[in-house]
PDB file of C-alpha atoms and ligand atoms in Angstrom:
ATOM      1  CA  MET A   1      97.752  99.871 116.201  1.00  0.00           C
ATOM      2  CA  THR A   2     100.975  99.330 118.190  1.00  0.00           C
ATOM      3  CA  GLU A   3     104.107 101.998 118.257  1.00  0.00           C
ATOM      4  CA  PRO A   4     105.301 102.622 114.832  1.00  0.00           C
ATOM      5  CA  ILE A   5     108.240 101.594 113.326  1.00  0.00           C
ATOM      6  CA  LEU A   6     109.063 103.748 111.502  1.00  0.00           C
ATOM      7  CA  LYS A   7     107.359 107.487 111.868  1.00  0.00           C
ATOM      8  CA  ILE A   8     107.989 110.094 110.209  1.00  0.00           C
ATOM      9  CA  THR A   9     106.166 113.531 110.740  1.00  0.00           C
ATOM     10  CA  ASN A  10     105.632 117.151 108.984  1.00  0.00           C
ATOM     11  CA  VAL A  11     108.781 116.507 106.508  1.00  0.00           C
ATOM     12  CA  ASP A  12     110.077 119.054 104.578  1.00  0.00           C
ATOM     13  CA  LEU A  13     112.285 117.873 101.463  1.00  0.00           C
ATOM     14  CA  GLY A  14     114.276 118.717  98.620  1.00  0.00           C
ATOM     15  CA  TYR A  15     117.194 119.807  96.340  1.00  0.00           C
ATOM     16  CA  GLY A  16     118.820 122.830  96.179  1.00  0.00           C
ATOM     17  CA  GLU A  17     117.031 125.524  96.235  1.00  0.00           C
ATOM     18  CA  LEU A  18     113.398 123.461  95.056  1.00  0.00           C
ATOM     19  CA  LYS A  19     111.278 122.008  97.463  1.00  0.00           C
ATOM     20  CA  VAL A  20     109.610 118.927  96.298  1.00  0.00           C
ATOM     21  CA  VAL A  21     107.625 117.210  99.235  1.00  0.00           C
ATOM     22  CA  PHE A  22     105.777 119.906 101.715  1.00  0.00           C
ATOM     23  CA  GLY A  23     105.023 118.826 105.391  1.00  0.00           C
ATOM     24  CA  VAL A  24     104.571 114.942 104.639  1.00  0.00           C
ATOM     25  CA  SER A  25     103.773 112.658 107.907  1.00  0.00           C
ATOM     26  CA  LEU A  26     103.411 108.795 107.347  1.00  0.00           C
ATOM     27  CA  GLU A  27     103.681 105.856 109.474  1.00  0.00           C
ATOM     28  CA  VAL A  28     104.421 101.710 109.586  1.00  0.00           C
ATOM     29  CA  GLY A  29     103.611  99.225 111.882  1.00  0.00           C
ATOM     30  CA  THR A  30     106.212  96.984 112.996  1.00  0.00           C
ATOM     31  CA  HIS A  31     104.047  94.455 110.540  1.00  0.00           C
ATOM     32  CA  GLU A  32     102.577  96.674 107.825  1.00  0.00           C
ATOM     33  CA  LEU A  33     102.915  96.311 104.432  1.00  0.00           C
ATOM     34  CA  VAL A  34     102.609  99.823 103.398  1.00  0.00           C
ATOM     35  CA  GLY A  35     102.314 101.316  99.920  1.00  0.00           C
ATOM     36  CA  LEU A  36     103.199 104.886  98.943  1.00  0.00           C
ATOM     37  CA  VAL A  37     101.492 105.837  96.028  1.00  0.00           C
ATOM     38  CA  GLY A  38     101.713 108.737  93.399  1.00  0.00           C
ATOM     39  CA  GLY A  39     102.325 109.650  90.282  1.00  0.00           C
ATOM     40  CA  ASN A  40     106.019 110.413  88.488  1.00  0.00           C
ATOM     41  CA  GLY A  41     107.761 113.593  89.884  1.00  0.00           C
ATOM     42  CA  SER A  42     105.311 113.240  92.352  1.00  0.00           C
ATOM     43  CA  GLY A  43     108.405 113.147  95.605  1.00  0.00           C
ATOM     44  CA  LYS A  44     108.579 109.136  96.976  1.00  0.00           C
ATOM     45  CA  SER A  45     111.952 108.317  95.501  1.00  0.00           C
ATOM     46  CA  THR A  46     112.888 111.588  97.722  1.00  0.00           C
ATOM     47  CA  ILE A  47     111.147 110.284 100.913  1.00  0.00           C
ATOM     48  CA  LEU A  48     112.997 107.468 100.658  1.00  0.00           C
ATOM     49  CA  ARG A  49     115.541 108.762 100.478  1.00  0.00           C
ATOM     50  CA  ALA A  50     115.265 110.426 103.671  1.00  0.00           C
ATOM     51  CA  ILE A  51     114.734 108.000 105.279  1.00  0.00           C
ATOM     52  CA  SER A  52     117.841 106.017 104.202  1.00  0.00           C
ATOM     53  CA  GLY A  53     119.991 109.160 105.315  1.00  0.00           C
ATOM     54  CA  MET A  54     120.584 110.285 101.369  1.00  0.00           C
ATOM     55  CA  ILE A  55     119.244 113.617 101.629  1.00  0.00           C
ATOM     56  CA  LYS A  56     118.628 115.365 104.756  1.00  0.00           C
ATOM     57  CA  PRO A  57     115.132 116.716 105.448  1.00  0.00           C
ATOM     58  CA  TRP A  58     114.892 119.944 105.633  1.00  0.00           C
ATOM     59  CA  GLY A  59     112.509 120.410 108.621  1.00  0.00           C
ATOM     60  CA  GLY A  60     110.181 117.555 110.320  1.00  0.00           C
ATOM     61  CA  GLN A  61     111.282 114.489 112.063  1.00  0.00           C
ATOM     62  CA  VAL A  62     111.885 111.295 111.118  1.00  0.00           C
ATOM     63  CA  ILE A  63     112.001 108.844 113.582  1.00  0.00           C
ATOM     64  CA  PHE A  64     112.880 104.996 113.508  1.00  0.00           C
ATOM     65  CA  ASP A  65     112.626 101.907 115.958  1.00  0.00           C
ATOM     66  CA  GLY A  66     112.368 104.891 118.339  1.00  0.00           C
ATOM     67  CA  GLN A  67     115.975 106.697 116.917  1.00  0.00           C
ATOM     68  CA  GLU A  68     115.742 110.098 115.298  1.00  0.00           C
ATOM     69  CA  LEU A  69     117.337 109.981 111.803  1.00  0.00           C
ATOM     70  CA  GLY A  70     117.619 113.232 110.241  1.00  0.00           C
ATOM     71  CA  VAL A  71     121.122 113.237 111.918  1.00  0.00           C
ATOM     72  CA  GLN A  72     122.492 110.015 110.882  1.00  0.00           C
ATOM     73  CA  LYS A  73     124.512 109.171 107.966  1.00  0.00           C
ATOM     74  CA  PRO A  74     123.366 106.827 105.168  1.00  0.00           C
ATOM     75  CA  HIS A  75     126.041 103.665 106.882  1.00  0.00           C
ATOM     76  CA  GLU A  76     124.184 104.096 109.742  1.00  0.00           C
ATOM     77  CA  ILE A  77     120.826 103.876 109.067  1.00  0.00           C
ATOM     78  CA  ALA A  78     121.818 101.256 107.752  1.00  0.00           C
ATOM     79  CA  ALA A  79     123.013  99.135 110.871  1.00  0.00           C
ATOM     80  CA  LEU A  80     120.162 100.248 112.710  1.00  0.00           C
ATOM     81  CA  GLY A  81     118.689  97.873 110.458  1.00  0.00           C
ATOM     82  CA  ILE A  82     116.873  99.969 107.338  1.00  0.00           C
ATOM     83  CA  ALA A  83     117.449  98.201 104.054  1.00  0.00           C
ATOM     84  CA  HIS A  84     116.749 100.117 100.944  1.00  0.00           C
ATOM     85  CA  VAL A  85     116.161  98.048  97.833  1.00  0.00           C
ATOM     86  CA  PRO A  86     117.075 100.626  95.063  1.00  0.00           C
ATOM     87  CA  MET A  87     115.533 101.572  91.807  1.00  0.00           C
ATOM     88  CA  GLY A  88     116.143  99.777  88.722  1.00  0.00           C
ATOM     89  CA  ARG A  89     117.309  97.270  91.134  1.00  0.00           C
ATOM     90  CA  GLN A  90     121.238  97.527  90.259  1.00  0.00           C
ATOM     91  CA  LEU A  91     122.695  93.927  90.203  1.00  0.00           C
ATOM     92  CA  PHE A  92     125.945  93.558  88.627  1.00  0.00           C
ATOM     93  CA  ALA A  93     125.569  92.212  85.569  1.00  0.00           C
ATOM     94  CA  ASN A  94     128.421  89.973  85.710  1.00  0.00           C
ATOM     95  CA  MET A  95     128.199  88.789  88.980  1.00  0.00           C
ATOM     96  CA  THR A  96     126.688  85.897  90.045  1.00  0.00           C
ATOM     97  CA  VAL A  97     123.511  85.436  91.715  1.00  0.00           C
ATOM     98  CA  GLU A  98     124.675  84.511  94.675  1.00  0.00           C
ATOM     99  CA  GLU A  99     127.900  86.681  94.626  1.00  0.00           C
ATOM    100  CA  ASN A 100     125.209  89.336  94.176  1.00  0.00           C
ATOM    101  CA  ILE A 101     122.708  88.375  96.655  1.00  0.00           C
ATOM    102  CA  SER A 102     126.201  87.927  99.266  1.00  0.00           C
ATOM    103  CA  LEU A 103     127.353  91.828  98.463  1.00  0.00           C
ATOM    104  CA  GLY A 104     123.529  92.393 100.814  1.00  0.00           C
ATOM    105  CA  ALA A 105     125.850  91.745 103.758  1.00  0.00           C
ATOM    106  CA  TYR A 106     128.275  93.597 103.935  1.00  0.00           C
ATOM    107  CA  LEU A 107     127.843  95.210 107.609  1.00  0.00           C
ATOM    108  CA  PRO A 108     129.951  93.502 110.460  1.00  0.00           C
ATOM    109  CA  SER A 109     127.049  92.435 111.713  1.00  0.00           C
ATOM    110  CA  ALA A 110     125.642  90.787 108.418  1.00  0.00           C
ATOM    111  CA  ARG A 111     128.874  89.200 107.949  1.00  0.00           C
ATOM    112  CA  LYS A 112     128.802  86.727 110.528  1.00  0.00           C
ATOM    113  CA  LYS A 113     125.080  85.322 109.765  1.00  0.00           C
ATOM    114  CA  ARG A 114     126.400  85.116 106.022  1.00  0.00           C
ATOM    115  CA  ALA A 115     125.513  81.341 106.130  1.00  0.00           C
ATOM    116  CA  GLU A 116     121.882  81.350 108.203  1.00  0.00           C
ATOM    117  CA  ASN A 117     120.968  84.070 106.664  1.00  0.00           C
ATOM    118  CA  LEU A 118     121.877  83.463 102.456  1.00  0.00           C
ATOM    119  CA  ALA A 119     120.112  79.897 103.650  1.00  0.00           C
ATOM    120  CA  ARG A 120     116.876  82.132 104.810  1.00  0.00           C
ATOM    121  CA  VAL A 121     117.154  84.585 101.959  1.00  0.00           C
ATOM    122  CA  TYR A 122     116.715  80.797  99.766  1.00  0.00           C
ATOM    123  CA  SER A 123     114.026  79.457 101.525  1.00  0.00           C
ATOM    124  CA  LEU A 124     111.869  82.804 100.773  1.00  0.00           C
ATOM    125  CA  PHE A 125     113.523  82.395  97.053  1.00  0.00           C
ATOM    126  CA  PRO A 126     113.630  78.313  95.945  1.00  0.00           C
ATOM    127  CA  ASP A 127     113.439  79.394  92.396  1.00  0.00           C
ATOM    128  CA  LEU A 128     116.823  81.552  93.035  1.00  0.00           C
ATOM    129  CA  ILE A 129     119.083  77.993  94.373  1.00  0.00           C
ATOM    130  CA  ASN A 130     119.375  76.441  90.842  1.00  0.00           C
ATOM    131  CA  LYS A 131     120.028  80.215  89.012  1.00  0.00           C
ATOM    132  CA  ARG A 132     123.252  80.952  92.083  1.00  0.00           C
ATOM    133  CA  LYS A 133     125.759  80.569  89.589  1.00  0.00           C
ATOM    134  CA  ASP A 134     124.037  82.093  86.890  1.00  0.00           C
ATOM    135  CA  LEU A 135     125.170  85.953  86.277  1.00  0.00           C
ATOM    136  CA  ALA A 136     122.986  88.019  87.398  1.00  0.00           C
ATOM    137  CA  GLY A 137     122.625  89.848  84.418  1.00  0.00           C
ATOM    138  CA  ALA A 138     121.257  86.620  82.290  1.00  0.00           C
ATOM    139  CA  LEU A 139     117.891  86.586  84.499  1.00  0.00           C
ATOM    140  CA  SER A 140     114.297  87.793  83.782  1.00  0.00           C
ATOM    141  CA  GLY A 141     113.200  90.959  84.781  1.00  0.00           C
ATOM    142  CA  GLY A 142     111.076  89.652  87.937  1.00  0.00           C
ATOM    143  CA  GLN A 143     114.194  86.929  88.697  1.00  0.00           C
ATOM    144  CA  GLN A 144     116.953  89.925  88.834  1.00  0.00           C
ATOM    145  CA  GLN A 145     113.832  92.258  91.376  1.00  0.00           C
ATOM    146  CA  MET A 146     114.306  88.906  93.591  1.00  0.00           C
ATOM    147  CA  VAL A 147     118.028  88.680  93.613  1.00  0.00           C
ATOM    148  CA  ALA A 148     117.159  92.601  94.706  1.00  0.00           C
ATOM    149  CA  ILE A 149     115.001  91.803  97.561  1.00  0.00           C
ATOM    150  CA  ALA A 150     117.383  88.578  98.769  1.00  0.00           C
ATOM    151  CA  ARG A 151     120.333  91.282  98.880  1.00  0.00           C
ATOM    152  CA  ALA A 152     118.738  93.299 101.102  1.00  0.00           C
ATOM    153  CA  LEU A 153     117.594  91.024 103.634  1.00  0.00           C
ATOM    154  CA  MET A 154     121.143  90.008 103.796  1.00  0.00           C
ATOM    155  CA  LEU A 155     121.425  92.513 105.925  1.00  0.00           C
ATOM    156  CA  GLY A 156     119.540  90.890 108.748  1.00  0.00           C
ATOM    157  CA  PRO A 157     117.218  94.183 108.464  1.00  0.00           C
ATOM    158  CA  LYS A 158     114.547  95.340 110.386  1.00  0.00           C
ATOM    159  CA  MET A 159     112.224  97.476 107.482  1.00  0.00           C
ATOM    160  CA  LEU A 160     112.594  97.017 104.152  1.00  0.00           C
ATOM    161  CA  LEU A 161     112.113 100.136 101.481  1.00  0.00           C
ATOM    162  CA  MET A 162     111.595  98.994  97.772  1.00  0.00           C
ATOM    163  CA  ASP A 163     111.398 101.553  95.193  1.00  0.00           C
ATOM    164  CA  GLU A 164     109.215 100.698  92.107  1.00  0.00           C
ATOM    165  CA  PRO A 165     109.948  97.425  92.531  1.00  0.00           C
ATOM    166  CA  SER A 166     106.997  96.741  89.041  1.00  0.00           C
ATOM    167  CA  LEU A 167     109.739  98.893  86.887  1.00  0.00           C
ATOM    168  CA  GLY A 168     110.292  97.543  83.515  1.00  0.00           C
ATOM    169  CA  LEU A 169     108.419  94.173  84.142  1.00  0.00           C
ATOM    170  CA  ALA A 170     106.222  92.444  82.481  1.00  0.00           C
ATOM    171  CA  PRO A 171     102.465  92.498  83.289  1.00  0.00           C
ATOM    172  CA  LEU A 172     102.715  88.964  84.618  1.00  0.00           C
ATOM    173  CA  LEU A 173     105.926  89.330  86.275  1.00  0.00           C
ATOM    174  CA  VAL A 174     104.955  92.707  88.178  1.00  0.00           C
ATOM    175  CA  LYS A 175     102.006  90.557  89.369  1.00  0.00           C
ATOM    176  CA  GLU A 176     104.476  87.308  90.146  1.00  0.00           C
ATOM    177  CA  VAL A 177     106.717  90.208  92.078  1.00  0.00           C
ATOM    178  CA  MET A 178     104.217  91.541  94.007  1.00  0.00           C
ATOM    179  CA  GLN A 179     103.417  88.067  95.395  1.00  0.00           C
ATOM    180  CA  VAL A 180     106.800  87.896  96.212  1.00  0.00           C
ATOM    181  CA  ILE A 181     106.552  91.836  97.720  1.00  0.00           C
ATOM    182  CA  ARG A 182     103.899  90.049  99.928  1.00  0.00           C
ATOM    183  CA  SER A 183     105.039  86.988 100.947  1.00  0.00           C
ATOM    184  CA  VAL A 184     107.820  88.438 102.283  1.00  0.00           C
ATOM    185  CA  ALA A 185     105.794  90.688 103.951  1.00  0.00           C
ATOM    186  CA  GLU A 186     104.575  88.147 105.626  1.00  0.00           C
ATOM    187  CA  THR A 187     107.492  87.027 107.806  1.00  0.00           C
ATOM    188  CA  GLY A 188     107.422  89.702 110.073  1.00  0.00           C
ATOM    189  CA  LEU A 189     109.528  92.406 107.826  1.00  0.00           C
ATOM    190  CA  PRO A 190     108.199  96.034 107.815  1.00  0.00           C
ATOM    191  CA  ILE A 191     108.666  97.387 104.108  1.00  0.00           C
ATOM    192  CA  LEU A 192     107.323 101.135 103.176  1.00  0.00           C
ATOM    193  CA  LEU A 193     106.054  99.734  99.253  1.00  0.00           C
ATOM    194  CA  VAL A 194     106.921 102.810  97.003  1.00  0.00           C
ATOM    195  CA  GLU A 195     105.062 102.098  93.766  1.00  0.00           C
ATOM    196  CA  GLN A 196     103.746 104.125  90.636  1.00  0.00           C
ATOM    197  CA  ASN A 197     102.255 100.904  89.305  1.00  0.00           C
ATOM    198  CA  VAL A 198      98.545 101.656  92.372  1.00  0.00           C
ATOM    199  CA  GLN A 199      96.094  98.990  91.564  1.00  0.00           C
ATOM    200  CA  GLN A 200      98.949  95.943  92.249  1.00  0.00           C
ATOM    201  CA  VAL A 201     100.133  97.503  95.579  1.00  0.00           C
ATOM    202  CA  LEU A 202      96.702  98.433  96.610  1.00  0.00           C
ATOM    203  CA  LYS A 203      95.894  94.535  96.119  1.00  0.00           C
ATOM    204  CA  ILE A 204      98.936  93.625  98.202  1.00  0.00           C
ATOM    205  CA  SER A 205      99.175  96.643 101.296  1.00  0.00           C
ATOM    206  CA  ASP A 206      97.682  96.514 104.519  1.00  0.00           C
ATOM    207  CA  ARG A 207      97.688 100.659 103.734  1.00  0.00           C
ATOM    208  CA  ALA A 208      99.101 103.535 101.892  1.00  0.00           C
ATOM    209  CA  TYR A 209      99.410 106.823 101.425  1.00  0.00           C
ATOM    210  CA  VAL A 210      99.036 108.615  98.100  1.00  0.00           C
ATOM    211  CA  LEU A 211     101.612 111.294  97.223  1.00  0.00           C
ATOM    212  CA  ASP A 212     100.348 113.817  94.762  1.00  0.00           C
ATOM    213  CA  ASN A 213     102.727 117.258  94.026  1.00  0.00           C
ATOM    214  CA  GLY A 214     104.576 116.445  97.320  1.00  0.00           C
ATOM    215  CA  LYS A 215     102.114 116.187  98.948  1.00  0.00           C
ATOM    216  CA  LEU A 216      99.944 113.663 100.763  1.00  0.00           C
ATOM    217  CA  VAL A 217      96.596 113.674  99.254  1.00  0.00           C
ATOM    218  CA  LEU A 218      95.179 110.940 100.529  1.00  0.00           C
ATOM    219  CA  SER A 219      95.870 107.701 103.498  1.00  0.00           C
ATOM    220  CA  GLY A 220      93.949 104.581 104.582  1.00  0.00           C
ATOM    221  CA  PRO A 221      93.516 101.128 104.323  1.00  0.00           C
ATOM    222  CA  SER A 222      94.465  99.653 101.373  1.00  0.00           C
ATOM    223  CA  PRO A 223      90.733  98.088 100.130  1.00  0.00           C
ATOM    224  CA  GLU A 224      88.969 101.570 100.783  1.00  0.00           C
ATOM    225  CA  LEU A 225      91.080 103.597  98.503  1.00  0.00           C
ATOM    226  CA  MET A 226      91.007 100.474  95.969  1.00  0.00           C
ATOM    227  CA  GLY A 227      87.455 101.629  96.389  1.00  0.00           C
ATOM    228  CA  HIS A 228      87.519 106.008  97.091  1.00  0.00           C
ATOM    229  CA  PRO A 229      86.295 107.827  93.636  1.00  0.00           C
ATOM    230  CA  MET A 230      90.043 109.951  93.657  1.00  0.00           C
ATOM    231  CA  VAL A 231      91.497 107.028  93.422  1.00  0.00           C
ATOM    232  CA  LYS A 232      89.957 105.618  91.079  1.00  0.00           C
ATOM    233  CA  LYS A 233      89.598 108.100  88.501  1.00  0.00           C
ATOM    234  CA  ALA A 234      93.446 109.739  88.798  1.00  0.00           C
ATOM    235  CA  TYR A 235      95.675 106.526  89.673  1.00  0.00           C
ATOM    236  CA  LEU A 236      92.968 103.920  88.370  1.00  0.00           C
ATOM    237  CA  GLY A 237      92.138 104.810  85.357  1.00  0.00           C
ATOM    238  CA  LEU A 238      88.495 104.127  86.383  1.00  0.00           C
TER     239      LEU A 238
HETATM  240  N1  LIG B   1     118.757 114.762  92.329  1.00  0.00           N
HETATM  241  C1  LIG B   1     117.659 115.681  92.343  1.00  0.00           C
HETATM  242  N2  LIG B   1     118.014 116.831  91.745  1.00  0.00           N
HETATM  243  C2  LIG B   1     116.968 117.739  91.777  1.00  0.00           C
HETATM  244  N3  LIG B   1     115.821 117.903  91.919  1.00  0.00           N
HETATM  245  C3  LIG B   1     115.195 116.228  92.071  1.00  0.00           C
HETATM  246  C4  LIG B   1     116.483 114.922  92.082  1.00  0.00           C
HETATM  247  N4  LIG B   1     115.322 114.009  92.556  1.00  0.00           N
HETATM  248  C5  LIG B   1     114.706 114.402  92.537  1.00  0.00           C
HETATM  249  N5  LIG B   1     114.403 115.851  91.464  1.00  0.00           N
HETATM  250  C6  LIG B   1     113.124 116.579  91.242  1.00  0.00           C
HETATM  251  O1  LIG B   1     111.884 115.875  93.258  1.00  0.00           O
HETATM  252  C7  LIG B   1     111.128 115.747  92.493  1.00  0.00           C
HETATM  253  C8  LIG B   1     110.279 114.029  92.950  1.00  0.00           C
HETATM  254  O2  LIG B   1     111.594 113.271  92.577  1.00  0.00           O
HETATM  255  P1  LIG B   1     111.344 112.046  92.839  1.00  0.00           P
HETATM  256  O3  LIG B   1     112.299 110.871  92.538  1.00  0.00           O
HETATM  257  O4  LIG B   1     111.482 112.464  94.210  1.00  0.00           O
HETATM  258  O5  LIG B   1     109.948 112.231  92.106  1.00  0.00           O
HETATM  259  P2  LIG B   1     109.148 109.892  92.068  1.00  0.00           P
HETATM  260  O6  LIG B   1     107.855 110.366  92.725  1.00  0.00           O
HETATM  261  O7  LIG B   1     110.073 109.256  93.500  1.00  0.00           O
HETATM  262  O8  LIG B   1     109.227 109.769  90.784  1.00  0.00           O
HETATM  263  P3  LIG B   1     109.110 108.961  89.906  1.00  0.00           P
HETATM  264  O9  LIG B   1     107.903 108.302  89.680  1.00  0.00           O
HETATM  265  O10 LIG B   1     108.925 109.703  88.479  1.00  0.00           O
HETATM  266  O11 LIG B   1     110.412 107.658  90.171  1.00  0.00           O
HETATM  267  C9  LIG B   1     111.500 115.718  90.655  1.00  0.00           C
HETATM  268  O12 LIG B   1     110.685 116.992  90.899  1.00  0.00           O
HETATM  269  C10 LIG B   1     112.294 116.008  90.807  1.00  0.00           C
HETATM  270  O13 LIG B   1     112.686 116.228  89.000  1.00  0.00           O
HETATM  271 MG1  LIG B   2     111.391 107.350  91.698  1.00  0.00          MG
END
């Protein structure tokens, strides 16, 4: 692998006095779709929050594109090119699809490229073109997830962080959203994908890390992990 775009080394994270992530190291290569999976409360979202600067590491290092993120503020990290698709999509239900998508272009650099990025986003999500004047709240959960991804892409990011995009979706829509994520990855954008839905993530990702109670317990190429006895037993119900 060439130099990874994101390299996390030995990070400890927590809230108040409570440590919840212990010495985690992981990396994402320039064209990789990497899964970070694990059960409820295992610390997945906490790791994403540390990358996007919402919480500060207690120890260890987070390096993105050659820069140490630990000391930077969320808006500085966004300006470096990390876009975070938050859990629960967080759209404005009473605004149109296009208004929601456009909100992603909030940084001056992105505002200048708004039209260009919008065209790119619609070519990636053609289903949204006919819906662009509809209220976001009227869309299906799967389409809302596409809007949330589209909004993040309006930043023109160098990397995407996604938190549980399949949450609350019916199985058929989960598959659809996973295909969409894979197609975004195919454009060359590196993605760190956090999910409880281990099976779906292992199907679309290149590599994955398994987190348990704040510690990494397994990592490797996704096809290998899918056949791993521990993954089969603990996460795939086999
Ligand atoms: N704001 C917070 N303040 C205090 N503790 C928190 C906070 N957010 C998360 N935690 C705790 O940190 C631990 C890890 O939580 P985190 O949200 O990172 O897990 P997760 O893997 O994303 O879980 P889920 O799959 O349920 O989203 C949990 O024990 C949780 O209770
Ligand atoms: Mg979470």
